[in-house]
Every structure is written in structure tokens, then in C-alpha cells.
Amino acid sequence: MIEAKVLNSRGKDMICLVEYKDVSVRGKKTVVYKHGFCGNKITPHRMMVNLGHRLVEQGYTVVRFDCAGAGDSEGDWSYMTISGEIEDFKKVLHWVHDELSPEKLMILGYSMGGLETAVCCREVPLDGILFWSPVSRPYEGFRHLLGEERFQAGMAGSDVDFMGDRVGKEFFRDLTDPALDGPEAIKGFDRPVFFIHGTADTDVLPVNSENYMDVLPGTERHLVEGAGHG
């Protein structure tokens, strides 16, 4: 079963999907998916749709949403900023916590969504986090991903193109904010955390998940041999 909800953040309507097997399990064990950079609730190759179907069959409720300016939500590319998406994410987390009242609440944070998950890890009570190829520190991470020329143009106040997507100058203003350091934000988090990362991920290098593991003793990581970012 799928419910479509409209939540408002930053003055824009966001599309949020709630998927579960039947009403008897609705919201009991909930996984909230946070999409990545230039991403949406589907992800390339319908990765999150396919994973969501498998989780639903196991009795989970899966919540997927598009931030303002992403996917089916209102707004445009200028709304894609880390701080803005964190604001959107908090709205969704509180809606899930208050309206679904889950017995267990977990987050799956993918790519830039992993960084945003780390920053939001104490926003509502969580029972665990799964990080999937997470960005750890945005300045270094996006300098690597975008390349020096595009990165410097963005830092100088220009909009840049990334594989056909517009990355606005607004995005670059967040990259030096110390509050958006993922490992620092999650340090001391005491609920279960697990990492998945591809060994051939050239977009978000595996060292990113290592940066988190350095501040979360005892966490585990599964490396997918030969897998890239998408």
C-alpha cells in the first residue's frame, strides 16, 4: 500500500510517500530514506524503489520524499542546499515521529543524505542508522566530486552545471559551515550504526565512511566489491 502526503517546508510543498504491506504494520517499524545530491526519492536505476519493496515485504514501513526543489516537490534547483535540505528533513522526521508513532524508527541516508542524516541524528529518537556511501565533510567531498574548475566557480558565486543538473551558487555557501561536518555532528551517537560502501565508488570515496567510523567505535561496514556510487 502507498500513501502520498504533502508536507510543507520552506514555503514549498514536498511530496512524501509512505509504503507498507498492510494497515496492521503501518508505521510500526519505519525506515526514512534521505536522498542525495541532485537526487530524489527514486534514485538512479530505481534503487530505492526496489529496496523499499523488499523492506515492505519484510514488514517495514518505508518513507521516501523529495526535498523542496527535487523530484515531484515544488521549488527549483536553487533550493538544493545542504542547510535547506536539513530543514526539509527535520519536517519529515517530526511528521513521521508524531503521525506514525513508530515503535522503531531508522534512517537510511544515501550520499549527501548521509551527511544530512548525521546532522539530524538527534532531531527525533532513533533506533538506528544505515549509511549508504555517505558524504562526510562537504567541502572536501564536493571539491572532489565537482572537480576543481566547477568547484572554484561555484565558490566564487556562479551557478554551475553538473551532468545536466544546475547547482546554484546558494549550494556552495554551506560548504564551509563547521556545523555541517558529518563526523563531528554524529560523534557520541549511541544507537546502532552500519555502513555500506562500494569499493569502486569514485564519486564519494570510501574514506568518507571511514571518517565516520573513526568517531563511532564499534560500528561495522560492508564493502561491496567493485560497486560504484549508483
Short mmCIF file of C-alpha atoms in Angstrom, two decimals:
data_model
loop_
_atom_site.label_atom_id
_atom_site.label_comp_id
_atom_site.label_asym_id
_atom_site.label_seq_id
_atom_site.Cartn_x
_atom_site.Cartn_y
_atom_site.Cartn_z
CA MET A 1 0.00 0.00 0.00
CA ILE A 2 1.22 3.52 -0.78
CA GLU A 3 0.04 6.79 0.69
CA ALA A 4 1.06 10.12 -0.81
CA LYS A 5 1.40 13.01 1.63
CA VAL A 6 2.12 16.68 1.01
CA LEU A 7 4.31 18.33 3.64
CA ASN A 8 5.33 21.98 3.56
CA SER A 9 8.88 23.19 4.14
CA ARG A 10 10.50 26.49 3.25
CA GLY A 11 7.15 27.61 1.82
CA LYS A 12 7.11 24.78 -0.72
CA ASP A 13 5.01 21.61 -0.90
CA MET A 14 7.03 18.40 -0.69
CA ILE A 15 5.82 15.02 -1.92
CA CYS A 16 6.25 12.24 0.61
CA LEU A 17 5.38 8.56 0.03
CA VAL A 18 4.56 6.14 2.83
CA GLU A 19 4.66 2.50 1.76
CA TYR A 20 3.69 -0.55 3.84
CA LYS A 21 2.32 -4.05 3.35
CA ASP A 22 -0.98 -3.66 5.19
CA VAL A 23 -2.57 -1.49 7.86
CA SER A 24 -1.60 -3.88 10.64
CA VAL A 25 2.08 -2.95 10.25
CA ARG A 26 1.69 0.69 9.17
CA GLY A 27 4.38 2.74 10.88
CA LYS A 28 5.47 0.12 13.42
CA LYS A 29 8.98 -0.34 12.03
CA THR A 30 9.73 2.69 9.90
CA VAL A 31 12.68 3.44 7.66
CA VAL A 32 13.00 7.03 6.41
CA TYR A 33 15.08 7.40 3.25
CA LYS A 34 17.07 10.61 2.73
CA HIS A 35 18.14 11.08 -0.88
CA GLY A 36 21.42 12.52 -2.06
CA PHE A 37 22.90 15.35 -4.13
CA CYS A 38 20.77 16.28 -7.15
CA GLY A 39 18.66 13.28 -6.10
CA ASN A 40 15.11 12.31 -5.30
CA LYS A 41 13.02 9.62 -3.63
CA ILE A 42 13.58 7.14 -6.50
CA THR A 43 17.38 7.36 -7.04
CA PRO A 44 19.15 6.17 -10.20
CA HIS A 45 18.00 2.81 -11.56
CA ARG A 46 15.04 2.85 -9.09
CA MET A 47 17.46 1.62 -6.43
CA MET A 48 15.41 2.91 -3.53
CA VAL A 49 12.11 1.83 -5.04
CA ASN A 50 13.41 -1.71 -5.40
CA LEU A 51 14.96 -1.76 -1.95
CA GLY A 52 11.79 -0.25 -0.50
CA HIS A 53 9.68 -3.05 -1.96
CA ARG A 54 11.94 -5.63 -0.33
CA LEU A 55 11.75 -3.87 3.03
CA VAL A 56 7.97 -3.61 2.81
CA GLU A 57 7.77 -7.37 2.22
CA GLN A 58 9.71 -7.80 5.48
CA GLY A 59 7.15 -5.74 7.40
CA TYR A 60 8.80 -2.32 7.35
CA THR A 61 7.10 0.96 6.57
CA VAL A 62 9.25 2.93 4.14
CA VAL A 63 9.05 6.72 3.89
CA ARG A 64 10.57 8.36 0.81
CA PHE A 65 10.32 12.05 -0.01
CA ASP A 66 11.60 14.74 -2.36
CA CYS A 67 13.15 17.81 -0.77
CA ALA A 68 11.99 21.22 -1.97
CA GLY A 69 13.32 21.68 -5.49
CA ALA A 70 13.80 17.94 -6.04
CA GLY A 71 11.75 15.28 -7.78
CA ASP A 72 8.00 15.97 -7.67
CA SER A 73 8.20 18.66 -4.96
CA GLU A 74 7.77 22.39 -5.52
CA GLY A 75 10.80 24.65 -5.97
CA ASP A 76 13.74 24.65 -8.34
CA TRP A 77 17.48 23.94 -8.31
CA SER A 78 18.17 26.99 -6.13
CA TYR A 79 16.51 25.16 -3.22
CA MET A 80 19.15 22.41 -3.24
CA THR A 81 21.36 23.44 -0.35
CA ILE A 82 22.55 21.25 2.48
CA SER A 83 21.09 23.53 5.16
CA GLY A 84 17.80 23.78 3.24
CA GLU A 85 17.51 20.03 2.82
CA ILE A 86 18.23 19.59 6.53
CA GLU A 87 15.28 21.86 7.25
CA ASP A 88 13.12 19.75 4.93
CA PHE A 89 14.39 16.53 6.51
CA LYS A 90 13.54 17.72 10.02
CA LYS A 91 9.97 18.43 8.91
CA VAL A 92 9.64 14.88 7.63
CA LEU A 93 11.21 13.30 10.71
CA HIS A 94 8.88 15.14 13.05
CA TRP A 95 5.87 14.24 10.89
CA VAL A 96 6.87 10.57 10.97
CA HIS A 97 7.50 10.66 14.72
CA ASP A 98 4.22 12.43 15.52
CA GLU A 99 1.86 10.92 12.94
CA LEU A 100 3.13 7.35 12.52
CA SER A 101 4.34 6.92 16.13
CA PRO A 102 6.78 4.16 15.16
CA GLU A 103 7.86 1.52 17.64
CA LYS A 104 11.19 1.54 15.82
CA LEU A 105 12.45 4.44 13.71
CA MET A 106 15.50 4.20 11.49
CA ILE A 107 17.09 6.32 8.77
CA LEU A 108 18.75 5.24 5.55
CA GLY A 109 20.96 8.12 4.44
CA TYR A 110 22.42 7.92 0.94
CA SER A 111 25.35 10.04 -0.30
CA MET A 112 24.73 13.70 0.67
CA GLY A 113 21.70 12.39 2.53
CA GLY A 114 24.14 10.57 4.79
CA LEU A 115 25.76 13.85 5.78
CA GLU A 116 22.32 15.35 6.43
CA THR A 117 21.38 12.28 8.48
CA ALA A 118 24.45 12.75 10.67
CA VAL A 119 23.48 16.36 11.34
CA CYS A 120 19.87 15.33 12.14
CA CYS A 121 20.70 12.20 14.16
CA ARG A 122 19.31 13.65 17.42
CA GLU A 123 16.32 15.51 15.97
CA VAL A 124 13.92 12.72 17.00
CA PRO A 125 14.61 9.48 18.92
CA LEU A 126 16.14 6.93 16.56
CA ASP A 127 16.74 3.20 16.85
CA GLY A 128 19.47 3.03 14.22
CA ILE A 129 21.04 4.46 11.09
CA LEU A 130 22.20 2.85 7.88
CA PHE A 131 24.67 4.98 5.95
CA TRP A 132 24.90 4.18 2.25
CA SER A 133 28.00 5.75 0.64
CA PRO A 134 27.75 8.83 2.87
CA VAL A 135 29.43 12.18 2.30
CA SER A 136 31.35 13.07 5.46
CA ARG A 137 32.79 16.56 5.03
CA PRO A 138 31.13 18.65 2.31
CA TYR A 139 33.99 20.97 1.35
CA GLU A 140 36.39 18.15 0.52
CA GLY A 141 33.65 15.88 -0.79
CA PHE A 142 32.19 18.28 -3.32
CA ARG A 143 35.55 19.65 -4.36
CA HIS A 144 36.37 16.08 -5.37
CA LEU A 145 33.01 15.34 -6.98
CA LEU A 146 32.63 18.54 -8.98
CA GLY A 147 36.25 18.97 -9.98
CA GLU A 148 38.43 21.98 -9.34
CA GLU A 149 37.13 24.25 -12.13
CA ARG A 150 33.44 23.87 -11.31
CA PHE A 151 34.08 23.93 -7.59
CA GLN A 152 36.04 27.18 -7.70
CA ALA A 153 33.42 28.78 -9.99
CA GLY A 154 30.72 27.86 -7.50
CA MET A 155 32.70 29.09 -4.53
CA ALA A 156 33.22 32.38 -6.40
CA GLY A 157 29.44 32.84 -6.70
CA SER A 158 28.48 31.23 -10.01
CA ASP A 159 25.87 28.61 -10.81
CA VAL A 160 27.46 25.51 -12.35
CA ASP A 161 26.29 22.55 -14.40
CA PHE A 162 26.75 19.00 -13.10
CA MET A 163 25.76 16.28 -15.55
CA GLY A 164 22.83 18.36 -16.75
CA ASP A 165 21.69 19.46 -13.29
CA ARG A 166 22.07 23.07 -12.18
CA VAL A 167 23.95 23.53 -8.92
CA GLY A 168 23.21 27.02 -7.66
CA LYS A 169 25.58 29.43 -6.02
CA GLU A 170 23.38 29.03 -2.94
CA PHE A 171 24.64 25.45 -2.56
CA PHE A 172 28.27 26.49 -2.22
CA ARG A 173 27.62 28.88 0.66
CA ASP A 174 27.10 25.95 3.04
CA LEU A 175 30.30 24.08 2.27
CA THR A 176 32.48 25.91 4.81
CA ASP A 177 29.91 25.80 7.65
CA PRO A 178 31.55 23.89 10.54
CA ALA A 179 28.11 22.77 11.75
CA LEU A 180 27.85 20.63 8.60
CA ASP A 181 30.79 18.37 9.43
CA GLY A 182 29.18 14.92 9.50
CA PRO A 183 31.58 13.02 11.77
CA GLU A 184 31.66 15.89 14.27
CA ALA A 185 27.86 16.08 14.28
CA ILE A 186 27.33 12.38 14.96
CA LYS A 187 30.14 11.95 17.47
CA GLY A 188 28.80 10.25 20.60
CA PHE A 189 25.65 8.91 18.92
CA ASP A 190 24.85 5.76 20.90
CA ARG A 191 22.40 3.85 18.71
CA PRO A 192 23.34 1.13 16.18
CA VAL A 193 25.03 2.42 13.02
CA PHE A 194 26.03 0.44 9.94
CA PHE A 195 27.78 1.44 6.71
CA ILE A 196 27.58 0.17 3.14
CA HIS A 197 30.08 1.43 0.58
CA GLY A 198 31.25 0.31 -2.84
CA THR A 199 34.98 -0.29 -3.25
CA ALA A 200 34.89 1.36 -6.70
CA ASP A 201 32.89 4.43 -5.64
CA THR A 202 34.74 7.29 -7.32
CA ASP A 203 32.06 9.90 -6.52
CA VAL A 204 32.01 9.56 -2.74
CA LEU A 205 35.25 7.80 -1.88
CA PRO A 206 35.18 5.01 0.75
CA VAL A 207 37.33 7.17 3.03
CA ASN A 208 34.14 9.10 3.76
CA SER A 209 32.58 6.21 5.65
CA GLU A 210 35.93 5.63 7.36
CA ASN A 211 35.77 9.21 8.65
CA TYR A 212 32.52 8.37 10.41
CA MET A 213 33.81 5.08 11.76
CA ASP A 214 36.74 6.92 13.34
CA VAL A 215 34.34 8.72 15.70
CA LEU A 216 31.91 5.80 16.20
CA PRO A 217 33.91 2.97 17.78
CA GLY A 218 32.49 -0.47 17.19
CA THR A 219 30.50 0.35 14.06
CA GLU A 220 30.66 -2.02 11.09
CA ARG A 221 30.93 -1.54 7.35
CA HIS A 222 30.07 -3.81 4.46
CA LEU A 223 32.16 -3.14 1.36
CA VAL A 224 30.53 -4.11 -1.93
CA GLU A 225 33.41 -5.28 -4.11
CA GLY A 226 33.57 -3.44 -7.43
CA ALA A 227 30.45 -1.37 -6.81
CA GLY A 228 30.32 2.30 -7.76
CA HIS A 229 28.20 5.07 -6.29
CA GLY A 230 24.98 4.34 -8.16
#
